[in-house]
């Protein structure tokens, strides 16, 4: 694996988080009348597109990456709802763990690498 792929796999979860979490918080905090409604709809579309982009691609681990990013949005929403209580820390800890899970998902080997090669001449060949 060359360094550009390594850097991208390390940075993708944080880039997605920086692009998704403000939209998640905006959906929860903004009003739903007038121009605020238009901004809320725009943020919802942005969030949907970002989540689709998290699942897109043919690299191994993209489904797990997309799931981790979706769940991290839910934990950010949970932290917003729990604020100003002590449960905010639990939600934020779960968010950080999901960032780690998303990062590890991108380092998953291809499915064909999980198969154990059998020596030639074994039964079933």
Short mmCIF file of C-alpha atoms in Angstrom, two decimals:
data_model
loop_
_atom_site.label_atom_id
_atom_site.label_comp_id
_atom_site.label_asym_id
_atom_site.label_seq_id
_atom_site.Cartn_x
_atom_site.Cartn_y
_atom_site.Cartn_z
CA UNK A 1 0.00 0.00 0.00
CA UNK A 2 1.51 3.30 -1.02
CA UNK A 3 1.52 6.33 1.24
CA UNK A 4 -1.28 8.18 -0.58
CA UNK A 5 -3.73 5.33 0.06
CA UNK A 6 -2.58 5.09 3.66
CA UNK A 7 -3.08 8.81 4.25
CA UNK A 8 -6.51 8.71 2.63
CA UNK A 9 -7.66 5.76 4.73
CA UNK A 10 -6.44 7.48 7.87
CA UNK A 11 -8.09 10.81 6.99
CA UNK A 12 -11.44 9.70 5.50
CA UNK A 13 -13.34 9.27 8.79
CA UNK A 14 -12.29 12.69 10.03
CA UNK A 15 -13.09 14.38 6.72
CA UNK A 16 -16.54 12.80 6.68
CA UNK A 17 -17.07 13.81 10.30
CA UNK A 18 -16.17 17.43 9.58
CA UNK A 19 -18.61 17.46 6.68
CA UNK A 20 -21.47 15.57 8.37
CA UNK A 21 -21.60 16.55 12.03
CA UNK A 22 -22.28 20.29 11.52
CA UNK A 23 -25.18 19.34 9.25
CA UNK A 24 -26.49 16.94 11.90
CA UNK A 25 -26.32 19.61 14.58
CA UNK A 26 -27.89 22.16 12.24
CA UNK A 27 -30.83 19.84 11.59
CA UNK A 28 -31.41 19.56 15.32
CA UNK A 29 -30.87 23.20 16.28
CA UNK A 30 -32.47 25.22 13.48
CA UNK A 31 -36.07 26.35 13.46
CA UNK A 32 -38.55 25.05 10.92
CA UNK A 33 -40.13 28.22 9.57
CA UNK A 34 -39.25 30.59 6.77
CA UNK A 35 -35.66 30.58 5.55
CA UNK A 36 -34.66 28.30 8.41
CA UNK A 37 -36.86 25.60 6.88
CA UNK A 38 -35.08 26.00 3.53
CA UNK A 39 -31.71 25.74 5.27
CA UNK A 40 -32.89 22.68 7.20
CA UNK A 41 -33.94 20.98 3.95
CA UNK A 42 -30.59 21.86 2.37
CA UNK A 43 -28.71 20.45 5.37
CA UNK A 44 -30.80 17.28 5.23
CA UNK A 45 -29.96 16.81 1.53
CA UNK A 46 -26.29 17.48 2.24
CA UNK A 47 -26.29 14.90 5.03
CA UNK A 48 -28.05 12.32 2.83
CA UNK A 49 -25.52 12.84 0.02
CA UNK A 50 -22.59 12.57 2.42
CA UNK A 51 -23.95 9.32 3.85
CA UNK A 52 -24.43 7.93 0.35
CA UNK A 53 -20.83 8.90 -0.42
CA UNK A 54 -19.69 7.05 2.70
CA UNK A 55 -21.24 3.85 1.33
CA UNK A 56 -20.11 4.41 -2.27
CA UNK A 57 -17.11 2.76 -3.81
CA UNK A 58 -15.86 -0.73 -4.42
CA UNK A 59 -13.15 -0.82 -1.77
CA UNK A 60 -13.43 -3.43 0.95
CA UNK A 61 -14.96 -2.21 4.17
CA UNK A 62 -17.09 0.55 2.61
CA UNK A 63 -20.30 -0.87 4.07
CA UNK A 64 -18.79 -1.02 7.55
CA UNK A 65 -17.38 2.49 7.04
CA UNK A 66 -20.79 3.83 6.01
CA UNK A 67 -22.47 2.14 8.97
CA UNK A 68 -19.91 3.59 11.38
CA UNK A 69 -20.37 7.09 9.95
CA UNK A 70 -24.16 6.77 10.15
CA UNK A 71 -23.97 5.62 13.77
CA UNK A 72 -21.53 8.42 14.59
CA UNK A 73 -24.13 10.92 13.36
CA UNK A 74 -26.64 9.31 15.70
CA UNK A 75 -24.23 9.54 18.64
CA UNK A 76 -23.63 13.23 17.88
CA UNK A 77 -27.40 13.71 17.93
CA UNK A 78 -27.55 11.81 21.23
CA UNK A 79 -24.89 14.10 22.69
CA UNK A 80 -26.90 17.11 21.53
CA UNK A 81 -30.04 15.81 23.23
CA UNK A 82 -28.18 14.86 26.43
CA UNK A 83 -26.56 18.28 26.75
CA UNK A 84 -26.01 19.70 29.48
CA UNK A 85 -26.03 16.43 31.40
CA UNK A 86 -23.27 14.02 32.26
CA UNK A 87 -24.41 11.57 29.57
CA UNK A 88 -22.85 13.84 26.95
CA UNK A 89 -19.49 12.30 27.80
CA UNK A 90 -20.81 8.79 27.16
CA UNK A 91 -22.19 9.84 23.77
CA UNK A 92 -18.92 11.55 22.84
CA UNK A 93 -16.90 8.50 23.89
CA UNK A 94 -19.10 6.35 21.64
CA UNK A 95 -18.56 8.85 18.83
CA UNK A 96 -14.78 8.58 19.16
CA UNK A 97 -14.97 4.79 19.19
CA UNK A 98 -17.04 4.87 16.02
CA UNK A 99 -14.42 7.05 14.34
CA UNK A 100 -11.87 4.38 15.18
CA UNK A 101 -14.18 1.66 13.84
CA UNK A 102 -14.64 3.61 10.61
CA UNK A 103 -10.89 3.96 10.24
CA UNK A 104 -10.31 0.26 10.86
CA UNK A 105 -13.05 -0.66 8.37
CA UNK A 106 -11.08 1.00 5.58
CA UNK A 107 -8.07 -1.18 6.39
CA UNK A 108 -10.09 -4.38 6.03
CA UNK A 109 -8.47 -6.77 3.54
CA UNK A 110 -10.44 -7.83 0.45
CA UNK A 111 -12.83 -10.76 0.93
CA UNK A 112 -10.68 -12.96 -1.33
CA UNK A 113 -7.76 -12.50 1.10
CA UNK A 114 -9.77 -14.23 3.85
CA UNK A 115 -9.85 -17.51 1.96
CA UNK A 116 -7.20 -20.00 2.97
CA UNK A 117 -5.58 -21.55 -0.11
CA UNK A 118 -5.72 -25.34 -0.26
CA UNK A 119 -2.80 -27.33 -1.55
CA UNK A 120 -3.28 -28.89 -4.98
CA UNK A 121 -4.40 -32.48 -4.94
CA UNK A 122 -6.72 -32.22 -1.94
CA UNK A 123 -10.18 -33.72 -2.08
CA UNK A 124 -12.64 -31.45 -3.82
CA UNK A 125 -10.25 -30.23 -6.54
#
